[in-house]
Structure formats: C-alpha cells, structure tokens
Amino acid sequence: MKVLIIGGNGQIGYELRALLKAANIPHYAPGRDQLDLTVPRQIEEVIAEYRPTIVVNTAGHRNPARAETEPSRCFALNRDAPAALAKVCDQYKSVLIHISSWRVFDGMKQEVYTIKDIPNPSGVLGGSFWQGEQQIREHCSRHVILRLSWVISPQGRNRLTSILNSLTHGEPILASANSRGRPTPADDVARVILAIMRQIDCDAQVWGTYHYNAAETVDEESLAEVILAEASQYRDFPINATELFPDSDNNGKTVNACLDTTHLRNTFGIHSKSWRSGVARLVRDIYVTAKDR
Ligand SMILES: NC(=O)c1ccc[n+]([C@@H]2O[C@H](COP(=O)([O-])OP(=O)(O)OC[C@H]3O[C@@H](n4cnc5c(N)ncnc54)[C@H](OP(=O)(O)O)[C@@H]3O)[C@@H](O)[C@H]2O)c1
C-alpha cells in the first residue's frame, strides 16, 4: 500500500498522516504549493510520478456562507477537482477515497440519513459536494466516498475550537438548539479511513458510498454545554463567557446532519464511538496532554 493524501494539512489529513506514519505505511502528502487540486496538470504530474495505490482526497471547500458568495471557487474545488482527480486515478489504477459531507442532504429529515436517501442539497456547498460525488462515480470505478457529519479536532476551525476560543476571549457563545449533528473527532475519521484502506489492500471489492459519524445525536446548544463543563475542569473562564446565545442561523428550522452508519459497519465491521467521550478526550488533550508535552 502506497498512499497519496491531498489536503494533508487539514484536520482529517493531519490525523491520517500521523496514523500512517505510526503504522509505517508509505505515504506522501504534498502541500497546496506542490499540488493544487484545482490544477489538473499538477494532479497528473504527482500521480504519474508517485504512483500511489490509494489516493485519499481530504481537500475541500467547507464554509457554507462563503460558498454562497464564491460559488465558482466552491464548485472548482468540490466538483471539478474531484472530477479531474477521478479520471487520473482511473487512468493510473489508483483507488480513490474521497471525503464528502452530510450536506448532500437538505437536513430537513427528522431521522438519520441512510445511504438509500436520495440527496437533495440546499445551497451552493451541498450542491458542490453532491455534483463532486457524481463525477467520481462516473469517472473512477474503484472509489470509496465517505460522507461525514460534524468534524471536531484540537486544531483548525470547528465547533469545538470555536466554542473554546469564545470562552477564552470572553465572547458570547453562539449555538443553535435547531442544529443537530454527531461531532466526530478527526482522528476517529482517520482511524476509519485506515481501516477501509487495509480492506482495499486485501483486495476487498468495497466500492461505493458510506456514512460515518460518532454515535448518538446532540444539538449545538447541548454540545456547547458539554464542552463548557469539560473545559471548566481545567480552566476558570470569565462568568460572562459561559453564557449561551441562541444562533438563529436556521430560521427556526431544525437542521439534521446525522448519518446512519449501518452500511459501513456491515461492510467493514467499523463501529462508531460516542461523541461525548470524544469531546472529553479532545478537551483534555487541549488543556492537559498538549501542555505537558
Ligand atoms: N470539518 C467538517 O465538519 C466536515 C464535515 C463534513 C465533511 N467535511 C469534508 O471533509 C474534508 C476534510 O475536512 P477537514 O475538516 O479536514 O478540512 P480542512 O481542515 O479545511 O482541510 C482541508 C485541506 O484542504 C486543503 N486544500 C484546500 N484547497 C486546496 C487546493 N486547491 N489544493 C490542495 N489542497 C487544498 C487545505 O490546504 P491549506 O492547509 O493550504 O488550506 C487543507 O489542508 C473536506 O472536504 C470537508 O468539506 C468536513
């Protein structure tokens, strides 16, 4: 197994690199200066030279508000780039593992989304993810598309770091009781990607689309309360910083980002871990483990 990671400095890419290094699996994670995914010539040059057996694409536009103001940039990265990547992977017989999002759905379903649900994205970002997926299905037969719910990690911008930043700086915590998801640590996503890669390396014919996220659902407001309780074990925060403010982002509608993982579990034997213990572990890492290093 020889792995090319695109987006290796992002939340998931960073954790995947660490796992591959620990497992002694040969890999290469060029920075954006060496491989800009929106430049097809660079994709072909890197793959032709490195000849990976597996390519993992963790690069993508993921900001819904910015996507609305820069749709062509968003579609270039989330649709056109995966299309070009899929064609080159097919040509060089590399397997493509591509990270996608719950945003292929509009979030209006009350229950978890299964892989049988028909995507109906709302907005530019969701549309770009869905069209990117379709390009991959069309151009690269040996692919795995992995859709995720909310990703959290000690670094980068995500729900965990945003709430901790607000706490530290005494700023109001914006959180919506109408946003529901399954916060999944980036290193847990990396664990899942590695498990998939090991099966592919054993010639398992597992091509298709899968869902992964942590076990159990939480709304953004309750998540903020749990993060606050966890962080308060390690730090004192200004009293005014601990107040939650309702975020009216969703215009009062409940938006559901939760995914059913049965297909992944039945195919690979991968089980979801509880989001609550993931949050506790990451908060401890941020305030204790990292400080002690
Ligand atoms: N985070 C979430 O909550 C979430 C949820 C569902 C799905 N996803 C999807 O999962 C994937 C990975 O998420 P993440 O949280 O790890 O993302 P991330 O932290 O934003 O990392 C994205 C990586 O992509 C790289 N990148 C951006 N544009 C590029 C380009 N043109 N060429 C090459 N590399 C480029 C970035 O490079 P720089 O370091 O140079 O900026 C960064 O390393 C994304 O597609 C995201 O949409 C994320």
Short mmCIF file of C-alpha atoms in Angstrom, two decimals, residues 81-197:
data_model
loop_
_atom_site.label_atom_id
_atom_site.label_comp_id
_atom_site.label_asym_id
_atom_site.label_seq_id
_atom_site.Cartn_x
_atom_site.Cartn_y
_atom_site.Cartn_z
CA ALA A 81 -11.22 18.99 -8.97
CA PRO A 82 -12.65 15.60 -7.86
CA ALA A 83 -13.72 15.01 -11.47
CA ALA A 84 -10.17 15.57 -12.72
CA LEU A 85 -8.75 13.52 -9.84
CA ALA A 86 -11.14 10.63 -10.53
CA LYS A 87 -10.08 10.48 -14.20
CA VAL A 88 -6.36 10.41 -13.34
CA CYS A 89 -6.90 7.78 -10.60
CA ASP A 90 -8.76 5.60 -13.08
CA GLN A 91 -6.03 6.05 -15.69
CA TYR A 92 -3.23 5.11 -13.23
CA LYS A 93 -5.26 2.35 -11.49
CA SER A 94 -5.22 4.09 -8.13
CA VAL A 95 -8.16 3.66 -5.76
CA LEU A 96 -9.79 6.97 -4.81
CA ILE A 97 -11.11 7.54 -1.28
CA HIS A 98 -13.00 10.83 -1.26
CA ILE A 99 -14.41 12.67 1.76
CA SER A 100 -17.87 14.13 1.30
CA SER A 101 -20.48 15.60 3.61
CA TRP A 102 -23.95 15.27 5.12
CA ARG A 103 -24.62 18.47 3.16
CA VAL A 104 -25.60 16.40 0.13
CA PHE A 105 -28.91 16.28 2.09
CA ASP A 106 -31.02 19.32 2.97
CA GLY A 107 -31.09 18.46 6.69
CA MET A 108 -34.90 18.54 6.91
CA LYS A 109 -35.37 14.80 7.59
CA GLN A 110 -36.18 14.06 11.24
CA GLU A 111 -34.34 10.71 11.36
CA VAL A 112 -30.73 9.91 10.49
CA TYR A 113 -29.88 9.89 6.77
CA THR A 114 -29.15 6.45 5.32
CA ILE A 115 -27.20 5.80 2.14
CA LYS A 116 -30.54 4.94 0.49
CA ASP A 117 -31.83 8.50 0.99
CA ILE A 118 -31.73 10.49 -2.23
CA PRO A 119 -29.54 13.58 -1.91
CA ASN A 120 -31.34 16.90 -2.24
CA PRO A 121 -28.74 19.51 -1.31
CA SER A 122 -29.76 23.04 -0.48
CA GLY A 123 -27.24 25.78 -1.19
CA VAL A 124 -24.02 26.01 -3.12
CA LEU A 125 -21.86 23.95 -0.75
CA GLY A 126 -24.21 20.97 -0.62
CA GLY A 127 -24.71 21.12 -4.39
CA SER A 128 -20.97 21.15 -4.98
CA PHE A 129 -20.43 18.08 -2.75
CA TRP A 130 -23.22 16.17 -4.49
CA GLN A 131 -22.02 17.01 -8.01
CA GLY A 132 -18.44 16.14 -6.97
CA GLU A 133 -19.63 12.71 -5.80
CA GLN A 134 -21.41 12.11 -9.10
CA GLN A 135 -18.26 12.96 -11.05
CA ILE A 136 -16.31 10.39 -9.05
CA ARG A 137 -18.93 7.67 -9.63
CA GLU A 138 -18.83 8.40 -13.34
CA HIS A 139 -15.06 8.56 -13.83
CA CYS A 140 -13.43 6.19 -11.33
CA SER A 141 -14.88 2.73 -10.81
CA ARG A 142 -12.67 1.87 -7.82
CA HIS A 143 -13.77 4.57 -5.41
CA VAL A 144 -14.99 4.92 -1.83
CA ILE A 145 -16.98 8.05 -0.96
CA LEU A 146 -17.17 8.66 2.80
CA ARG A 147 -19.78 11.19 3.96
CA LEU A 148 -19.27 12.79 7.37
CA SER A 149 -21.34 14.77 9.85
CA TRP A 150 -19.64 17.43 12.09
CA VAL A 151 -15.87 17.02 12.45
CA ILE A 152 -14.06 18.28 15.56
CA SER A 153 -10.35 18.43 16.31
CA PRO A 154 -7.94 20.29 18.61
CA GLN A 155 -6.81 22.43 15.70
CA GLY A 156 -8.42 24.15 12.74
CA ARG A 157 -11.80 25.84 12.80
CA ASN A 158 -14.60 23.62 14.06
CA ARG A 159 -17.38 23.66 16.67
CA LEU A 160 -15.03 22.62 19.49
CA THR A 161 -12.27 25.17 18.83
CA SER A 162 -14.79 27.97 18.12
CA ILE A 163 -16.53 27.43 21.48
CA LEU A 164 -13.22 27.18 23.37
CA ASN A 165 -12.00 30.39 21.65
CA SER A 166 -15.15 32.23 22.65
CA LEU A 167 -14.74 31.01 26.25
CA THR A 168 -11.09 32.05 26.39
CA HIS A 169 -11.78 35.52 24.99
CA GLY A 170 -14.96 36.12 26.98
CA GLU A 171 -17.03 36.34 23.82
CA PRO A 172 -20.64 35.15 23.53
CA ILE A 173 -21.05 31.51 22.51
CA LEU A 174 -23.41 31.27 19.59
CA ALA A 175 -25.13 27.89 19.50
CA SER A 176 -28.38 26.72 17.96
CA ALA A 177 -30.72 24.20 19.54
CA ASN A 178 -32.02 23.68 15.99
CA SER A 179 -28.74 22.31 14.62
CA ARG A 180 -28.34 18.60 15.28
CA GLY A 181 -25.28 16.55 14.44
CA ARG A 182 -22.82 13.91 15.57
CA PRO A 183 -19.48 15.53 16.49
CA THR A 184 -16.75 13.21 15.25
CA PRO A 185 -13.07 13.64 16.17
CA ALA A 186 -10.82 13.97 13.12
CA ASP A 187 -8.53 11.22 14.47
CA ASP A 188 -11.54 8.88 14.64
CA VAL A 189 -12.28 9.65 10.97
CA ALA A 190 -8.62 8.87 10.20
CA ARG A 191 -8.99 5.52 12.03
CA VAL A 192 -11.95 4.69 9.80
CA ILE A 193 -10.11 5.68 6.61
CA LEU A 194 -7.15 3.48 7.61
CA ALA A 195 -9.48 0.53 8.31
CA ILE A 196 -11.03 0.99 4.84
CA MET A 197 -7.58 1.18 3.25
#
